[in-house]
């Protein structure tokens, strides 16, 4: 099976607006079908946005203040009555746990990811 990227793949990736953000608030989300948090992230000049993420292996205290990476231009999605405004990015290991992407020190909320 050929898994080579399609020619339009670089353009599709460039169309995603990936930004650095800082987690400012983490709330329980008991209405979600799978365990999840409601997470508010500050994206600098882009403002604060909410998302729902199945990253409950992290405690709320671990997430609050942490730098993360989010795709901010994919539209909104309703999840169990909650509006998720961006996609929080992470790597999914063989154990199915999401490990959040984290920029190096010096990155600031709102910085674009290249």
PDB file of N, CA, C and O in Angstrom, residues 38-113:
ATOM      1  N   UNK A  38     -13.093  20.150  29.612  1.00  0.00           N
ATOM      2  CA  UNK A  38     -13.348  21.386  28.870  1.00  0.00           C
ATOM      3  C   UNK A  38     -12.166  22.281  29.209  1.00  0.00           C
ATOM      4  O   UNK A  38     -11.880  22.518  30.386  1.00  0.00           O
ATOM      5  N   UNK A  39     -11.477  22.761  28.184  1.00  0.00           N
ATOM      6  CA  UNK A  39     -10.216  23.474  28.386  1.00  0.00           C
ATOM      7  C   UNK A  39     -10.275  24.830  27.685  1.00  0.00           C
ATOM      8  O   UNK A  39     -10.599  24.903  26.492  1.00  0.00           O
ATOM      9  N   UNK A  40      -9.951  25.890  28.432  1.00  0.00           N
ATOM     10  CA  UNK A  40      -9.869  27.232  27.835  1.00  0.00           C
ATOM     11  C   UNK A  40      -8.394  27.570  27.648  1.00  0.00           C
ATOM     12  O   UNK A  40      -7.585  27.388  28.559  1.00  0.00           O
ATOM     13  N   UNK A  41      -8.077  28.079  26.445  1.00  0.00           N
ATOM     14  CA  UNK A  41      -6.690  28.387  26.086  1.00  0.00           C
ATOM     15  C   UNK A  41      -6.603  29.815  25.582  1.00  0.00           C
ATOM     16  O   UNK A  41      -7.441  30.258  24.789  1.00  0.00           O
ATOM     17  N   UNK A  42      -5.582  30.521  26.034  1.00  0.00           N
ATOM     18  CA  UNK A  42      -5.296  31.883  25.588  1.00  0.00           C
ATOM     19  C   UNK A  42      -4.353  31.808  24.396  1.00  0.00           C
ATOM     20  O   UNK A  42      -3.233  31.296  24.513  1.00  0.00           O
ATOM     21  N   UNK A  43      -4.814  32.328  23.247  1.00  0.00           N
ATOM     22  CA  UNK A  43      -4.007  32.360  22.031  1.00  0.00           C
ATOM     23  C   UNK A  43      -3.517  33.779  21.727  1.00  0.00           C
ATOM     24  O   UNK A  43      -3.412  34.176  20.575  1.00  0.00           O
ATOM     25  N   UNK A  44      -3.192  34.543  22.750  1.00  0.00           N
ATOM     26  CA  UNK A  44      -2.654  35.884  22.558  1.00  0.00           C
ATOM     27  C   UNK A  44      -3.653  36.791  21.863  1.00  0.00           C
ATOM     28  O   UNK A  44      -4.795  36.914  22.295  1.00  0.00           O
ATOM     29  N   UNK A  45      -3.223  37.431  20.770  1.00  0.00           N
ATOM     30  CA  UNK A  45      -4.076  38.371  20.035  1.00  0.00           C
ATOM     31  C   UNK A  45      -5.339  37.715  19.463  1.00  0.00           C
ATOM     32  O   UNK A  45      -6.300  38.409  19.143  1.00  0.00           O
ATOM     33  N   UNK A  46      -5.338  36.394  19.322  1.00  0.00           N
ATOM     34  CA  UNK A  46      -6.522  35.686  18.810  1.00  0.00           C
ATOM     35  C   UNK A  46      -7.585  35.506  19.897  1.00  0.00           C
ATOM     36  O   UNK A  46      -8.696  35.063  19.612  1.00  0.00           O
ATOM     37  N   UNK A  47      -7.227  35.793  21.135  1.00  0.00           N
ATOM     38  CA  UNK A  47      -8.180  35.671  22.235  1.00  0.00           C
ATOM     39  C   UNK A  47      -8.188  34.280  22.856  1.00  0.00           C
ATOM     40  O   UNK A  47      -7.381  33.417  22.520  1.00  0.00           O
ATOM     41  N   UNK A  48      -9.135  34.091  23.760  1.00  0.00           N
ATOM     42  CA  UNK A  48      -9.280  32.809  24.449  1.00  0.00           C
ATOM     43  C   UNK A  48     -10.356  31.980  23.767  1.00  0.00           C
ATOM     44  O   UNK A  48     -11.373  32.513  23.327  1.00  0.00           O
ATOM     45  N   UNK A  49     -10.104  30.687  23.676  1.00  0.00           N
ATOM     46  CA  UNK A  49     -11.044  29.758  23.041  1.00  0.00           C
ATOM     47  C   UNK A  49     -11.147  28.497  23.881  1.00  0.00           C
ATOM     48  O   UNK A  49     -10.213  28.117  24.574  1.00  0.00           O
ATOM     49  N   UNK A  50     -12.303  27.851  23.759  1.00  0.00           N
ATOM     50  CA  UNK A  50     -12.586  26.614  24.487  1.00  0.00           C
ATOM     51  C   UNK A  50     -12.483  25.407  23.560  1.00  0.00           C
ATOM     52  O   UNK A  50     -12.764  25.492  22.374  1.00  0.00           O
ATOM     53  N   UNK A  51     -12.110  24.278  24.150  1.00  0.00           N
ATOM     54  CA  UNK A  51     -12.142  23.007  23.449  1.00  0.00           C
ATOM     55  C   UNK A  51     -12.508  21.907  24.436  1.00  0.00           C
ATOM     56  O   UNK A  51     -12.420  22.093  25.651  1.00  0.00           O
ATOM     57  N   UNK A  52     -12.924  20.795  23.902  1.00  0.00           N
ATOM     58  CA  UNK A  52     -13.107  19.576  24.681  1.00  0.00           C
ATOM     59  C   UNK A  52     -12.020  18.614  24.231  1.00  0.00           C
ATOM     60  O   UNK A  52     -11.784  18.459  23.036  1.00  0.00           O
ATOM     61  N   UNK A  53     -11.348  17.994  25.202  1.00  0.00           N
ATOM     62  CA  UNK A  53     -10.255  17.091  24.846  1.00  0.00           C
ATOM     63  C   UNK A  53     -10.236  15.888  25.770  1.00  0.00           C
ATOM     64  O   UNK A  53     -10.396  16.025  26.988  1.00  0.00           O
ATOM     65  N   UNK A  54     -10.004  14.723  25.173  1.00  0.00           N
ATOM     66  CA  UNK A  54      -9.919  13.475  25.925  1.00  0.00           C
ATOM     67  C   UNK A  54      -8.480  13.294  26.424  1.00  0.00           C
ATOM     68  O   UNK A  54      -7.760  12.394  26.000  1.00  0.00           O
ATOM     69  N   UNK A  55      -8.091  14.169  27.312  1.00  0.00           N
ATOM     70  CA  UNK A  55      -6.731  14.149  27.854  1.00  0.00           C
ATOM     71  C   UNK A  55      -6.770  14.050  29.385  1.00  0.00           C
ATOM     72  O   UNK A  55      -6.005  14.695  30.089  1.00  0.00           O
ATOM     73  N   UNK A  56      -7.664  13.206  29.874  1.00  0.00           N
ATOM     74  CA  UNK A  56      -7.862  13.110  31.323  1.00  0.00           C
ATOM     75  C   UNK A  56      -6.728  12.363  32.024  1.00  0.00           C
ATOM     76  O   UNK A  56      -6.731  12.281  33.254  1.00  0.00           O
ATOM     77  N   UNK A  57      -5.753  11.863  31.287  1.00  0.00           N
ATOM     78  CA  UNK A  57      -4.567  11.307  31.950  1.00  0.00           C
ATOM     79  C   UNK A  57      -3.761  12.416  32.603  1.00  0.00           C
ATOM     80  O   UNK A  57      -2.919  12.175  33.454  1.00  0.00           O
ATOM     81  N   UNK A  58      -4.009  13.665  32.166  1.00  0.00           N
ATOM     82  CA  UNK A  58      -3.423  14.846  32.797  1.00  0.00           C
ATOM     83  C   UNK A  58      -4.393  15.362  33.861  1.00  0.00           C
ATOM     84  O   UNK A  58      -5.589  15.456  33.605  1.00  0.00           O
ATOM     85  N   UNK A  59      -3.878  15.728  35.012  1.00  0.00           N
ATOM     86  CA  UNK A  59      -4.702  16.371  36.029  1.00  0.00           C
ATOM     87  C   UNK A  59      -4.918  17.827  35.623  1.00  0.00           C
ATOM     88  O   UNK A  59      -4.094  18.425  34.926  1.00  0.00           O
ATOM     89  N   UNK A  60      -6.018  18.420  36.072  1.00  0.00           N
ATOM     90  CA  UNK A  60      -6.317  19.818  35.751  1.00  0.00           C
ATOM     91  C   UNK A  60      -5.158  20.720  36.156  1.00  0.00           C
ATOM     92  O   UNK A  60      -4.791  21.649  35.431  1.00  0.00           O
ATOM     93  N   UNK A  61      -4.542  20.433  37.285  1.00  0.00           N
ATOM     94  CA  UNK A  61      -3.428  21.245  37.782  1.00  0.00           C
ATOM     95  C   UNK A  61      -2.209  21.151  36.865  1.00  0.00           C
ATOM     96  O   UNK A  61      -1.430  22.093  36.767  1.00  0.00           O
ATOM     97  N   UNK A  62      -2.019  19.998  36.218  1.00  0.00           N
ATOM     98  CA  UNK A  62      -0.906  19.830  35.283  1.00  0.00           C
ATOM     99  C   UNK A  62      -1.129  20.631  34.003  1.00  0.00           C
ATOM    100  O   UNK A  62      -0.172  21.108  33.394  1.00  0.00           O
ATOM    101  N   UNK A  63      -2.382  20.734  33.601  1.00  0.00           N
ATOM    102  CA  UNK A  63      -2.702  21.423  32.351  1.00  0.00           C
ATOM    103  C   UNK A  63      -2.708  22.939  32.502  1.00  0.00           C
ATOM    104  O   UNK A  63      -2.261  23.660  31.602  1.00  0.00           O
ATOM    105  N   UNK A  64      -3.194  23.432  33.626  1.00  0.00           N
ATOM    106  CA  UNK A  64      -3.328  24.871  33.830  1.00  0.00           C
ATOM    107  C   UNK A  64      -1.950  25.538  33.801  1.00  0.00           C
ATOM    108  O   UNK A  64      -1.043  25.131  34.523  1.00  0.00           O
ATOM    109  N   UNK A  65      -1.806  26.525  32.911  1.00  0.00           N
ATOM    110  CA  UNK A  65      -0.547  27.248  32.751  1.00  0.00           C
ATOM    111  C   UNK A  65       0.372  26.659  31.705  1.00  0.00           C
ATOM    112  O   UNK A  65       1.357  27.285  31.310  1.00  0.00           O
ATOM    113  N   UNK A  66       0.080  25.481  31.222  1.00  0.00           N
ATOM    114  CA  UNK A  66       0.923  24.782  30.252  1.00  0.00           C
ATOM    115  C   UNK A  66       0.771  25.381  28.860  1.00  0.00           C
ATOM    116  O   UNK A  66      -0.323  25.747  28.443  1.00  0.00           O
ATOM    117  N   UNK A  67       1.877  25.448  28.110  1.00  0.00           N
ATOM    118  CA  UNK A  67       1.818  25.812  26.698  1.00  0.00           C
ATOM    119  C   UNK A  67       1.383  24.593  25.902  1.00  0.00           C
ATOM    120  O   UNK A  67       1.820  23.467  26.174  1.00  0.00           O
ATOM    121  N   UNK A  68       0.519  24.821  24.914  1.00  0.00           N
ATOM    122  CA  UNK A  68      -0.001  23.759  24.058  1.00  0.00           C
ATOM    123  C   UNK A  68      -0.012  24.256  22.614  1.00  0.00           C
ATOM    124  O   UNK A  68       0.284  25.427  22.343  1.00  0.00           O
ATOM    125  N   UNK A  69      -0.374  23.365  21.696  1.00  0.00           N
ATOM    126  CA  UNK A  69      -0.520  23.721  20.285  1.00  0.00           C
ATOM    127  C   UNK A  69      -1.952  23.401  19.874  1.00  0.00           C
ATOM    128  O   UNK A  69      -2.469  22.328  20.177  1.00  0.00           O
ATOM    129  N   UNK A  70      -2.591  24.349  19.174  1.00  0.00           N
ATOM    130  CA  UNK A  70      -3.963  24.151  18.726  1.00  0.00           C
ATOM    131  C   UNK A  70      -4.143  24.553  17.277  1.00  0.00           C
ATOM    132  O   UNK A  70      -3.481  25.471  16.789  1.00  0.00           O
ATOM    133  N   UNK A  71      -5.030  23.847  16.584  1.00  0.00           N
ATOM    134  CA  UNK A  71      -5.460  24.226  15.232  1.00  0.00           C
ATOM    135  C   UNK A  71      -6.696  25.097  15.424  1.00  0.00           C
ATOM    136  O   UNK A  71      -7.731  24.614  15.886  1.00  0.00           O
ATOM    137  N   UNK A  72      -6.577  26.386  15.081  1.00  0.00           N
ATOM    138  CA  UNK A  72      -7.608  27.350  15.452  1.00  0.00           C
ATOM    139  C   UNK A  72      -8.565  27.720  14.321  1.00  0.00           C
ATOM    140  O   UNK A  72      -9.493  28.500  14.551  1.00  0.00           O
ATOM    141  N   UNK A  73      -8.375  27.176  13.124  1.00  0.00           N
ATOM    142  CA  UNK A  73      -9.237  27.579  12.001  1.00  0.00           C
ATOM    143  C   UNK A  73      -9.999  26.411  11.375  1.00  0.00           C
ATOM    144  O   UNK A  73     -10.350  26.460  10.199  1.00  0.00           O
ATOM    145  N   UNK A  74     -10.307  25.410  12.145  1.00  0.00           N
ATOM    146  CA  UNK A  74     -11.019  24.240  11.609  1.00  0.00           C
ATOM    147  C   UNK A  74     -12.522  24.321  11.822  1.00  0.00           C
ATOM    148  O   UNK A  74     -13.246  23.393  11.478  1.00  0.00           O
ATOM    149  N   UNK A  75     -12.985  25.403  12.404  1.00  0.00           N
ATOM    150  CA  UNK A  75     -14.413  25.556  12.659  1.00  0.00           C
ATOM    151  C   UNK A  75     -14.779  25.073  14.047  1.00  0.00           C
ATOM    152  O   UNK A  75     -13.955  24.574  14.804  1.00  0.00           O
ATOM    153  N   UNK A  76     -16.048  25.243  14.365  1.00  0.00           N
ATOM    154  CA  UNK A  76     -16.583  24.852  15.672  1.00  0.00           C
ATOM    155  C   UNK A  76     -17.288  23.508  15.555  1.00  0.00           C
ATOM    156  O   UNK A  76     -17.804  23.169  14.500  1.00  0.00           O
ATOM    157  N   UNK A  77     -17.317  22.795  16.685  1.00  0.00           N
ATOM    158  CA  UNK A  77     -17.996  21.507  16.716  1.00  0.00           C
ATOM    159  C   UNK A  77     -18.755  21.395  18.036  1.00  0.00           C
ATOM    160  O   UNK A  77     -18.216  21.696  19.094  1.00  0.00           O
ATOM    161  N   UNK A  78     -20.032  20.969  17.953  1.00  0.00           N
ATOM    162  CA  UNK A  78     -20.838  20.754  19.153  1.00  0.00           C
ATOM    163  C   UNK A  78     -20.582  19.347  19.673  1.00  0.00           C
ATOM    164  O   UNK A  78     -20.685  18.370  18.930  1.00  0.00           O
ATOM    165  N   UNK A  79     -20.252  19.277  20.960  1.00  0.00           N
ATOM    166  CA  UNK A  79     -19.985  18.004  21.614  1.00  0.00           C
ATOM    167  C   UNK A  79     -20.789  17.981  22.909  1.00  0.00           C
ATOM    168  O   UNK A  79     -20.496  18.744  23.828  1.00  0.00           O
ATOM    169  N   UNK A  80     -21.797  17.145  22.956  1.00  0.00           N
ATOM    170  CA  UNK A  80     -22.631  17.001  24.162  1.00  0.00           C
ATOM    171  C   UNK A  80     -23.093  18.359  24.693  1.00  0.00           C
ATOM    172  O   UNK A  80     -23.000  18.637  25.883  1.00  0.00           O
ATOM    173  N   UNK A  81     -23.566  19.228  23.784  1.00  0.00           N
ATOM    174  CA  UNK A  81     -24.087  20.527  24.178  1.00  0.00           C
ATOM    175  C   UNK A  81     -23.033  21.602  24.400  1.00  0.00           C
ATOM    176  O   UNK A  81     -23.362  22.723  24.754  1.00  0.00           O
ATOM    177  N   UNK A  82     -21.777  21.286  24.188  1.00  0.00           N
ATOM    178  CA  UNK A  82     -20.659  22.210  24.389  1.00  0.00           C
ATOM    179  C   UNK A  82     -20.051  22.545  23.034  1.00  0.00           C
ATOM    180  O   UNK A  82     -19.903  21.664  22.192  1.00  0.00           O
ATOM    181  N   UNK A  83     -19.684  23.807  22.814  1.00  0.00           N
ATOM    182  CA  UNK A  83     -19.064  24.203  21.552  1.00  0.00           C
ATOM    183  C   UNK A  83     -17.551  24.199  21.691  1.00  0.00           C
ATOM    184  O   UNK A  83     -16.983  24.979  22.457  1.00  0.00           O
ATOM    185  N   UNK A  84     -16.911  23.305  20.945  1.00  0.00           N
ATOM    186  CA  UNK A  84     -15.459  23.228  20.896  1.00  0.00           C
ATOM    187  C   UNK A  84     -14.999  24.135  19.765  1.00  0.00           C
ATOM    188  O   UNK A  84     -15.463  24.002  18.629  1.00  0.00           O
ATOM    189  N   UNK A  85     -14.080  25.074  20.052  1.00  0.00           N
ATOM    190  CA  UNK A  85     -13.703  26.121  19.106  1.00  0.00           C
ATOM    191  C   UNK A  85     -12.353  25.902  18.431  1.00  0.00           C
ATOM    192  O   UNK A  85     -11.979  26.658  17.537  1.00  0.00           O
ATOM    193  N   UNK A  86     -11.599  24.897  18.852  1.00  0.00           N
ATOM    194  CA  UNK A  86     -10.317  24.579  18.215  1.00  0.00           C
ATOM    195  C   UNK A  86      -9.954  23.142  18.544  1.00  0.00           C
ATOM    196  O   UNK A  86     -10.585  22.506  19.391  1.00  0.00           O
ATOM    197  N   UNK A  87      -8.941  22.635  17.861  1.00  0.00           N
ATOM    198  CA  UNK A  87      -8.475  21.267  18.075  1.00  0.00           C
ATOM    199  C   UNK A  87      -7.143  21.313  18.811  1.00  0.00           C
ATOM    200  O   UNK A  87      -6.175  21.907  18.322  1.00  0.00           O
ATOM    201  N   UNK A  88      -7.101  20.707  19.986  1.00  0.00           N
ATOM    202  CA  UNK A  88      -5.876  20.600  20.771  1.00  0.00           C
ATOM    203  C   UNK A  88      -5.058  19.447  20.197  1.00  0.00           C
ATOM    204  O   UNK A  88      -5.591  18.350  19.991  1.00  0.00           O
ATOM    205  N   UNK A  89      -3.774  19.670  19.934  1.00  0.00           N
ATOM    206  CA  UNK A  89      -2.966  18.671  19.240  1.00  0.00           C
ATOM    207  C   UNK A  89      -2.085  17.868  20.183  1.00  0.00           C
ATOM    208  O   UNK A  89      -1.505  18.402  21.131  1.00  0.00           O
ATOM    209  N   UNK A  90      -2.001  16.576  19.897  1.00  0.00           N
ATOM    210  CA  UNK A  90      -1.158  15.682  20.673  1.00  0.00           C
ATOM    211  C   UNK A  90      -0.807  14.456  19.856  1.00  0.00           C
ATOM    212  O   UNK A  90      -1.377  14.215  18.790  1.00  0.00           O
ATOM    213  N   UNK A  91       0.129  13.693  20.358  1.00  0.00           N
ATOM    214  CA  UNK A  91       0.539  12.439  19.745  1.00  0.00           C
ATOM    215  C   UNK A  91      -0.192  11.298  20.447  1.00  0.00           C
ATOM    216  O   UNK A  91      -0.298  11.296  21.679  1.00  0.00           O
ATOM    217  N   UNK A  92      -0.686  10.340  19.671  1.00  0.00           N
ATOM    218  CA  UNK A  92      -1.393   9.189  20.228  1.00  0.00           C
ATOM    219  C   UNK A  92      -0.453   7.989  20.175  1.00  0.00           C
ATOM    220  O   UNK A  92      -0.068   7.537  19.093  1.00  0.00           O
ATOM    221  N   UNK A  93      -0.073   7.513  21.354  1.00  0.00           N
ATOM    222  CA  UNK A  93       0.849   6.382  21.434  1.00  0.00           C
ATOM    223  C   UNK A  93       0.149   5.051  21.236  1.00  0.00           C
ATOM    224  O   UNK A  93      -1.087   4.980  21.130  1.00  0.00           O
ATOM    225  N   UNK A  94       0.932   3.995  21.199  1.00  0.00           N
ATOM    226  CA  UNK A  94       0.392   2.638  21.038  1.00  0.00           C
ATOM    227  C   UNK A  94      -0.589   2.304  22.156  1.00  0.00           C
ATOM    228  O   UNK A  94      -1.514   1.517  21.960  1.00  0.00           O
ATOM    229  N   UNK A  95      -0.410   2.940  23.318  1.00  0.00           N
ATOM    230  CA  UNK A  95      -1.303   2.708  24.453  1.00  0.00           C
ATOM    231  C   UNK A  95      -2.596   3.521  24.356  1.00  0.00           C
ATOM    232  O   UNK A  95      -3.419   3.502  25.253  1.00  0.00           O
ATOM    233  N   UNK A  96      -2.745   4.272  23.248  1.00  0.00           N
ATOM    234  CA  UNK A  96      -3.927   5.102  22.961  1.00  0.00           C
ATOM    235  C   UNK A  96      -4.015   6.358  23.819  1.00  0.00           C
ATOM    236  O   UNK A  96      -4.992   7.074  23.761  1.00  0.00           O
ATOM    237  N   UNK A  97      -3.001   6.646  24.634  1.00  0.00           N
ATOM    238  CA  UNK A  97      -2.970   7.875  25.417  1.00  0.00           C
ATOM    239  C   UNK A  97      -2.508   9.034  24.540  1.00  0.00           C
ATOM    240  O   UNK A  97      -1.585   8.879  23.737  1.00  0.00           O
ATOM    241  N   UNK A  98      -3.152  10.188  24.717  1.00  0.00           N
ATOM    242  CA  UNK A  98      -2.753  11.400  24.004  1.00  0.00           C
ATOM    243  C   UNK A  98      -1.688  12.103  24.829  1.00  0.00           C
ATOM    244  O   UNK A  98      -1.872  12.343  26.023  1.00  0.00           O
ATOM    245  N   UNK A  99      -0.581  12.422  24.175  1.00  0.00           N
ATOM    246  CA  UNK A  99       0.495  13.198  24.792  1.00  0.00           C
ATOM    247  C   UNK A  99       0.531  14.545  24.086  1.00  0.00           C
ATOM    248  O   UNK A  99       0.861  14.618  22.906  1.00  0.00           O
ATOM    249  N   UNK A 100       0.164  15.581  24.811  1.00  0.00           N
ATOM    250  CA  UNK A 100       0.014  16.899  24.208  1.00  0.00           C
ATOM    251  C   UNK A 100       1.335  17.431  23.665  1.00  0.00           C
ATOM    252  O   UNK A 100       2.391  17.256  24.279  1.00  0.00           O
ATOM    253  N   UNK A 101       1.243  18.094  22.504  1.00  0.00           N
ATOM    254  CA  UNK A 101       2.412  18.760  21.947  1.00  0.00           C
ATOM    255  C   UNK A 101       2.699  19.990  22.787  1.00  0.00           C
ATOM    256  O   UNK A 101       1.784  20.675  23.249  1.00  0.00           O
ATOM    257  N   UNK A 102       3.970  20.277  22.985  1.00  0.00           N
ATOM    258  CA  UNK A 102       4.377  21.411  23.808  1.00  0.00           C
ATOM    259  C   UNK A 102       5.549  22.103  23.121  1.00  0.00           C
ATOM    260  O   UNK A 102       6.566  21.473  22.848  1.00  0.00           O
ATOM    261  N   UNK A 103       5.412  23.420  22.860  1.00  0.00           N
ATOM    262  CA  UNK A 103       6.541  24.142  22.270  1.00  0.00           C
ATOM    263  C   UNK A 103       7.651  24.351  23.297  1.00  0.00           C
ATOM    264  O   UNK A 103       7.420  24.285  24.504  1.00  0.00           O
ATOM    265  N   UNK A 104       8.850  24.595  22.803  1.00  0.00           N
ATOM    266  CA  UNK A 104       9.982  24.896  23.683  1.00  0.00           C
ATOM    267  C   UNK A 104       9.780  26.216  24.416  1.00  0.00           C
ATOM    268  O   UNK A 104       8.977  27.053  23.997  1.00  0.00           O
ATOM    269  N   UNK A 105      10.553  26.409  25.476  1.00  0.00           N
ATOM    270  CA  UNK A 105      10.550  27.659  26.213  1.00  0.00           C
ATOM    271  C   UNK A 105      10.848  28.805  25.257  1.00  0.00           C
ATOM    272  O   UNK A 105      11.635  28.664  24.317  1.00  0.00           O
ATOM    273  N   UNK A 106      10.210  29.941  25.496  1.00  0.00           N
ATOM    274  CA  UNK A 106      10.393  31.115  24.644  1.00  0.00           C
ATOM    275  C   UNK A 106       9.239  31.341  23.701  1.00  0.00           C
ATOM    276  O   UNK A 106       9.047  32.443  23.205  1.00  0.00           O
ATOM    277  N   UNK A 107       8.452  30.287  23.424  1.00  0.00           N
ATOM    278  CA  UNK A 107       7.257  30.447  22.595  1.00  0.00           C
ATOM    279  C   UNK A 107       6.212  31.187  23.419  1.00  0.00           C
ATOM    280  O   UNK A 107       6.136  31.018  24.638  1.00  0.00           O
ATOM    281  N   UNK A 108       5.402  31.995  22.745  1.00  0.00           N
ATOM    282  CA  UNK A 108       4.402  32.802  23.415  1.00  0.00           C
ATOM    283  C   UNK A 108       3.012  32.511  22.835  1.00  0.00           C
ATOM    284  O   UNK A 108       2.894  32.166  21.655  1.00  0.00           O
ATOM    285  N   UNK A 109       1.946  32.691  23.646  1.00  0.00           N
ATOM    286  CA  UNK A 109       0.593  32.503  23.134  1.00  0.00           C
ATOM    287  C   UNK A 109       0.355  33.355  21.876  1.00  0.00           C
ATOM    288  O   UNK A 109       0.712  34.533  21.835  1.00  0.00           O
ATOM    289  N   UNK A 110      -0.189  32.701  20.859  1.00  0.00           N
ATOM    290  CA  UNK A 110      -0.469  33.352  19.587  1.00  0.00           C
ATOM    291  C   UNK A 110       0.597  33.119  18.542  1.00  0.00           C
ATOM    292  O   UNK A 110       0.363  33.324  17.354  1.00  0.00           O
ATOM    293  N   UNK A 111       1.790  32.664  18.948  1.00  0.00           N
ATOM    294  CA  UNK A 111       2.848  32.398  17.968  1.00  0.00           C
ATOM    295  C   UNK A 111       2.368  31.341  16.981  1.00  0.00           C
ATOM    296  O   UNK A 111       1.813  30.306  17.387  1.00  0.00           O
ATOM    297  N   UNK A 112       2.599  31.564  15.668  1.00  0.00           N
ATOM    298  CA  UNK A 112       2.240  30.539  14.691  1.00  0.00           C
ATOM    299  C   UNK A 112       3.237  29.364  14.764  1.00  0.00           C
ATOM    300  O   UNK A 112       4.393  29.544  15.098  1.00  0.00           O
ATOM    301  N   UNK A 113       2.742  28.186  14.455  1.00  0.00           N
ATOM    302  CA  UNK A 113       3.566  26.983  14.401  1.00  0.00           C
ATOM    303  C   UNK A 113       3.900  26.735  12.940  1.00  0.00           C
ATOM    304  O   UNK A 113       3.019  26.706  12.092  1.00  0.00           O
TER     305      UNK A 113
END
